[in-house]
GROMACS .gro file of C-alpha atoms in nm:
model
  265
    1UNK     CA    1   0.011  -0.022  -0.030
    2UNK     CA    2   0.131   0.328  -0.091
    3UNK     CA    3   0.150   0.614   0.173
    4UNK     CA    4   0.149   0.988   0.202
    5UNK     CA    5   0.428   1.101   0.389
    6UNK     CA    6   0.252   1.207   0.712
    7UNK     CA    7   0.349   1.498   0.928
    8UNK     CA    8   0.324   1.321   1.241
    9UNK     CA    9   0.605   1.098   1.090
   10UNK     CA   10   0.827   1.392   1.029
   11UNK     CA   11   0.820   1.486   1.446
   12UNK     CA   12   0.858   1.095   1.475
   13UNK     CA   13   1.194   1.062   1.277
   14UNK     CA   14   1.323   1.357   1.446
   15UNK     CA   15   1.239   1.171   1.770
   16UNK     CA   16   1.440   0.856   1.637
   17UNK     CA   17   1.744   1.054   1.493
   18UNK     CA   18   1.790   1.201   1.866
   19UNK     CA   19   1.779   0.857   1.999
   20UNK     CA   20   2.029   0.742   1.759
   21UNK     CA   21   2.229   1.047   1.851
   22UNK     CA   22   2.228   0.961   2.213
   23UNK     CA   23   2.346   0.609   2.137
   24UNK     CA   24   2.649   0.740   1.924
   25UNK     CA   25   2.720   1.003   2.219
   26UNK     CA   26   2.719   0.718   2.441
   27UNK     CA   27   3.013   0.544   2.253
   28UNK     CA   28   3.186   0.886   2.144
   29UNK     CA   29   3.225   0.970   2.516
   30UNK     CA   30   3.363   0.621   2.619
   31UNK     CA   31   3.724   0.571   2.684
   32UNK     CA   32   3.762   0.418   2.348
   33UNK     CA   33   3.605   0.242   2.043
   34UNK     CA   34   3.740   0.000   1.813
   35UNK     CA   35   3.742   0.076   1.428
   36UNK     CA   36   3.674  -0.208   1.192
   37UNK     CA   37   3.746  -0.198   0.799
   38UNK     CA   38   3.442  -0.286   0.582
   39UNK     CA   39   3.517  -0.459   0.241
   40UNK     CA   40   3.464  -0.114   0.074
   41UNK     CA   41   3.758   0.009   0.272
   42UNK     CA   42   3.545   0.236   0.474
   43UNK     CA   43   3.564   0.234   0.856
   44UNK     CA   44   3.279   0.134   1.091
   45UNK     CA   45   3.253   0.158   1.465
   46UNK     CA   46   3.020   0.037   1.740
   47UNK     CA   47   2.865   0.378   1.720
   48UNK     CA   48   2.728   0.300   1.378
   49UNK     CA   49   2.562  -0.030   1.464
   50UNK     CA   50   2.420   0.107   1.780
   51UNK     CA   51   2.256   0.394   1.575
   52UNK     CA   52   2.169   0.146   1.294
   53UNK     CA   53   1.959  -0.092   1.525
   54UNK     CA   54   1.816   0.190   1.727
   55UNK     CA   55   1.655   0.417   1.418
   56UNK     CA   56   1.560   0.032   1.218
   57UNK     CA   57   1.372  -0.090   1.523
   58UNK     CA   58   1.189   0.262   1.575
   59UNK     CA   59   1.091   0.251   1.173
   60UNK     CA   60   0.982  -0.116   1.183
   61UNK     CA   61   0.734   0.016   1.465
   62UNK     CA   62   0.633   0.354   1.293
   63UNK     CA   63   0.557   0.178   0.963
   64UNK     CA   64   0.600  -0.193   0.967
   65UNK     CA   65   0.537  -0.224   0.592
   66UNK     CA   66   0.756   0.043   0.458
   67UNK     CA   67   1.113  -0.119   0.398
   68UNK     CA   68   1.435   0.016   0.518
   69UNK     CA   69   1.768   0.054   0.357
   70UNK     CA   70   2.079   0.109   0.575
   71UNK     CA   71   2.450   0.164   0.493
   72UNK     CA   72   2.514  -0.075   0.801
   73UNK     CA   73   2.256  -0.334   0.596
   74UNK     CA   74   2.270  -0.251   0.228
   75UNK     CA   75   2.299  -0.631   0.104
   76UNK     CA   76   1.948  -0.580  -0.055
   77UNK     CA   77   1.896  -0.785  -0.396
   78UNK     CA   78   1.829  -0.516  -0.679
   79UNK     CA   79   1.527  -0.779  -0.809
   80UNK     CA   80   1.381  -0.699  -0.485
   81UNK     CA   81   1.454  -0.326  -0.420
   82UNK     CA   82   1.365  -0.214  -0.784
   83UNK     CA   83   0.996  -0.269  -0.679
   84UNK     CA   84   1.019  -0.038  -0.371
   85UNK     CA   85   0.780   0.250  -0.447
   86UNK     CA   86   0.843   0.385  -0.089
   87UNK     CA   87   1.100   0.304   0.168
   88UNK     CA   88   1.323   0.480   0.444
   89UNK     CA   89   1.677   0.542   0.361
   90UNK     CA   90   1.914   0.593   0.646
   91UNK     CA   91   2.282   0.647   0.740
   92UNK     CA   92   2.347   0.591   1.112
   93UNK     CA   93   2.643   0.753   1.125
   94UNK     CA   94   2.729   0.966   0.809
   95UNK     CA   95   3.075   1.067   0.866
   96UNK     CA   96   3.254   0.808   1.061
   97UNK     CA   97   3.609   0.925   0.988
   98UNK     CA   98   3.479   1.258   1.147
   99UNK     CA   99   3.374   1.067   1.431
  100UNK     CA  100   3.672   0.866   1.485
  101UNK     CA  101   3.879   1.205   1.447
  102UNK     CA  102   3.638   1.346   1.744
  103UNK     CA  103   3.554   1.638   1.554
  104UNK     CA  104   3.184   1.661   1.593
  105UNK     CA  105   3.115   1.687   1.231
  106UNK     CA  106   2.911   1.370   1.199
  107UNK     CA  107   2.520   1.315   1.164
  108UNK     CA  108   2.235   1.088   1.180
  109UNK     CA  109   2.065   1.075   0.859
  110UNK     CA  110   1.697   0.961   0.782
  111UNK     CA  111   1.516   1.009   0.477
  112UNK     CA  112   1.165   0.885   0.306
  113UNK     CA  113   1.205   0.817  -0.051
  114UNK     CA  114   0.863   0.818  -0.268
  115UNK     CA  115   0.889   0.736  -0.665
  116UNK     CA  116   1.273   0.795  -0.666
  117UNK     CA  117   1.241   1.126  -0.500
  118UNK     CA  118   1.370   1.229  -0.142
  119UNK     CA  119   1.061   1.386   0.011
  120UNK     CA  120   1.132   1.412   0.395
  121UNK     CA  121   1.468   1.376   0.579
  122UNK     CA  122   1.646   1.455   0.922
  123UNK     CA  123   1.997   1.553   0.961
  124UNK     CA  124   2.101   1.524   1.330
  125UNK     CA  125   2.418   1.644   1.447
  126UNK     CA  126   2.462   1.550   1.804
  127UNK     CA  127   2.764   1.694   1.903
  128UNK     CA  128   2.672   2.030   1.761
  129UNK     CA  129   2.330   1.977   1.881
  130UNK     CA  130   2.154   2.072   1.587
  131UNK     CA  131   1.867   1.922   1.403
  132UNK     CA  132   1.768   1.995   1.040
  133UNK     CA  133   1.463   1.871   0.908
  134UNK     CA  134   1.184   1.893   0.646
  135UNK     CA  135   0.952   1.795   0.379
  136UNK     CA  136   0.863   1.891   0.029
  137UNK     CA  137   0.528   1.951   0.117
  138UNK     CA  138   0.605   2.130   0.456
  139UNK     CA  139   0.878   2.282   0.496
  140UNK     CA  140   1.213   2.319   0.653
  141UNK     CA  141   1.350   2.386   1.012
  142UNK     CA  142   1.661   2.409   1.230
  143UNK     CA  143   1.615   2.279   1.583
  144UNK     CA  144   1.857   2.377   1.842
  145UNK     CA  145   1.838   2.336   2.245
  146UNK     CA  146   1.728   2.699   2.269
  147UNK     CA  147   1.525   2.739   1.928
  148UNK     CA  148   1.327   2.644   1.616
  149UNK     CA  149   1.441   2.845   1.279
  150UNK     CA  150   1.223   2.841   1.014
  151UNK     CA  151   1.453   2.773   0.682
  152UNK     CA  152   1.211   2.913   0.461
  153UNK     CA  153   1.167   3.219   0.612
  154UNK     CA  154   1.496   3.320   0.643
  155UNK     CA  155   1.623   3.620   0.404
  156UNK     CA  156   1.938   3.584   0.216
  157UNK     CA  157   2.110   3.775  -0.054
  158UNK     CA  158   2.359   3.639  -0.295
  159UNK     CA  159   2.702   3.784  -0.200
  160UNK     CA  160   2.940   3.894  -0.490
  161UNK     CA  161   3.190   3.599  -0.391
  162UNK     CA  162   2.989   3.267  -0.342
  163UNK     CA  163   3.075   3.057  -0.013
  164UNK     CA  164   3.126   2.687  -0.111
  165UNK     CA  165   3.168   2.389   0.133
  166UNK     CA  166   3.337   2.090   0.046
  167UNK     CA  167   3.432   1.791   0.209
  168UNK     CA  168   3.668   1.748   0.477
  169UNK     CA  169   3.774   1.389   0.418
  170UNK     CA  170   3.739   1.384   0.014
  171UNK     CA  171   3.873   1.615  -0.179
  172UNK     CA  172   3.880   1.523  -0.557
  173UNK     CA  173   4.072   1.649  -0.877
  174UNK     CA  174   3.725   1.731  -1.029
  175UNK     CA  175   3.643   1.945  -0.736
  176UNK     CA  176   3.982   2.167  -0.777
  177UNK     CA  177   3.909   2.217  -1.128
  178UNK     CA  178   3.541   2.317  -1.072
  179UNK     CA  179   3.679   2.570  -0.831
  180UNK     CA  180   3.919   2.718  -1.091
  181UNK     CA  181   3.639   2.773  -1.332
  182UNK     CA  182   3.456   2.894  -1.077
  183UNK     CA  183   3.698   3.188  -0.996
  184UNK     CA  184   3.683   3.409  -0.657
  185UNK     CA  185   3.505   3.243  -0.400
  186UNK     CA  186   3.585   3.132   0.007
  187UNK     CA  187   3.605   2.765   0.075
  188UNK     CA  188   3.487   2.588   0.398
  189UNK     CA  189   3.544   2.228   0.454
  190UNK     CA  190   3.321   2.026   0.687
  191UNK     CA  191   3.235   1.677   0.739
  192UNK     CA  192   2.921   1.486   0.644
  193UNK     CA  193   2.576   1.611   0.535
  194UNK     CA  194   2.638   1.891   0.697
  195UNK     CA  195   2.740   2.061   0.398
  196UNK     CA  196   2.380   2.039   0.261
  197UNK     CA  197   2.258   2.215   0.564
  198UNK     CA  198   2.503   2.490   0.561
  199UNK     CA  199   2.314   2.565   0.246
  200UNK     CA  200   1.971   2.539   0.386
  201UNK     CA  201   2.072   2.800   0.676
  202UNK     CA  202   2.193   3.025   0.384
  203UNK     CA  203   2.537   3.078   0.535
  204UNK     CA  204   2.696   2.907   0.207
  205UNK     CA  205   2.626   2.886  -0.156
  206UNK     CA  206   2.753   2.607  -0.325
  207UNK     CA  207   2.815   2.247  -0.249
  208UNK     CA  208   3.004   2.081  -0.554
  209UNK     CA  209   3.043   1.697  -0.501
  210UNK     CA  210   3.266   1.582  -0.808
  211UNK     CA  211   3.353   1.266  -0.626
  212UNK     CA  212   3.182   0.948  -0.502
  213UNK     CA  213   2.924   0.943  -0.274
  214UNK     CA  214   2.646   0.644  -0.204
  215UNK     CA  215   2.250   0.744  -0.171
  216UNK     CA  216   2.204   0.716   0.184
  217UNK     CA  217   2.509   0.978   0.236
  218UNK     CA  218   2.278   1.226   0.065
  219UNK     CA  219   1.918   1.182   0.054
  220UNK     CA  220   1.824   1.317   0.390
  221UNK     CA  221   2.005   1.630   0.340
  222UNK     CA  222   1.887   1.671   0.014
  223UNK     CA  223   1.552   1.648   0.126
  224UNK     CA  224   1.619   1.946   0.398
  225UNK     CA  225   1.773   2.121   0.140
  226UNK     CA  226   1.493   2.087  -0.103
  227UNK     CA  227   1.235   2.167   0.145
  228UNK     CA  228   1.423   2.472   0.211
  229UNK     CA  229   1.401   2.570  -0.169
  230UNK     CA  230   1.772   2.503  -0.264
  231UNK     CA  231   1.833   2.259  -0.513
  232UNK     CA  232   2.041   1.929  -0.566
  233UNK     CA  233   2.127   1.853  -0.959
  234UNK     CA  234   2.303   1.587  -1.130
  235UNK     CA  235   2.656   1.761  -1.265
  236UNK     CA  236   2.600   1.615  -1.600
  237UNK     CA  237   2.207   1.622  -1.663
  238UNK     CA  238   2.084   1.899  -1.492
  239UNK     CA  239   1.820   1.700  -1.325
  240UNK     CA  240   1.742   1.637  -0.944
  241UNK     CA  241   1.940   1.372  -0.796
  242UNK     CA  242   1.731   1.070  -0.781
  243UNK     CA  243   1.706   0.734  -0.576
  244UNK     CA  244   1.653   0.373  -0.644
  245UNK     CA  245   1.667   0.383  -0.992
  246UNK     CA  246   1.940   0.176  -1.071
  247UNK     CA  247   2.129  -0.162  -0.935
  248UNK     CA  248   2.423   0.061  -0.835
  249UNK     CA  249   2.375   0.308  -0.510
  250UNK     CA  250   2.644   0.501  -0.619
  251UNK     CA  251   2.544   0.863  -0.675
  252UNK     CA  252   2.645   1.081  -0.998
  253UNK     CA  253   2.849   1.396  -0.919
  254UNK     CA  254   2.610   1.657  -0.815
  255UNK     CA  255   2.601   2.017  -0.752
  256UNK     CA  256   2.409   2.175  -0.445
  257UNK     CA  257   2.268   2.543  -0.414
  258UNK     CA  258   2.131   2.761  -0.159
  259UNK     CA  259   1.765   2.930  -0.248
  260UNK     CA  260   1.918   3.237  -0.301
  261UNK     CA  261   2.204   3.085  -0.573
  262UNK     CA  262   2.134   2.968  -0.921
  263UNK     CA  263   2.126   2.615  -0.951
  264UNK     CA  264   2.284   2.579  -1.279
  265UNK     CA  265   2.634   2.718  -1.167
   0.00000   0.00000   0.00000
């Protein structure tokens, strides 16, 4: 049965993300944690697994008939997955390298995908105590311990020199070429899906990702940014980034832009 995304679900997944964030922080503040390496050479820790288990359990209770795909349980056959019209797409700990470095730049990402489109998402940064959330039909917000800011109502004008955000752990030759072609700009490096969130806040204009990402890395933050009227477009086609349209879960290169900046930059 196909569902319409419900407003009460958005509040629920904010709560789920915060519960997962607490599970991560319990390990983050421990004396030490083991780091293992997955088959793709990416790191994984007990915090990734604890967050995954917390999220999956809560989503199963919330929507038992909607499947879940997680970075930590991604071995789902394409023959099964290609039939999914709706599903939850999660990255239990986006920015594991930043978690290991203990720099605080990691997030919990939960997205709802409908017909290939990221229609709702939550990005929670537990160390920063910042929760970005939104749905295309509802709006986008940033919640901190002291306030909730409507990201749609913020007034921002485009600066003469664009502010660019990029990965702290992944710098590609393609990005270097793009920045040369862009011309004058300022650059901030930050980990995880927080890059999208800075665009949603209106404190940066462009996030060019000319390197590899997986669909769970981007879905939740794309939903937040697009709910705040920003854009995430395929670098080659100019079309919005989509999901579960092919067997390979790697994203094409993309450019994300704030609402006050032209999306075709």
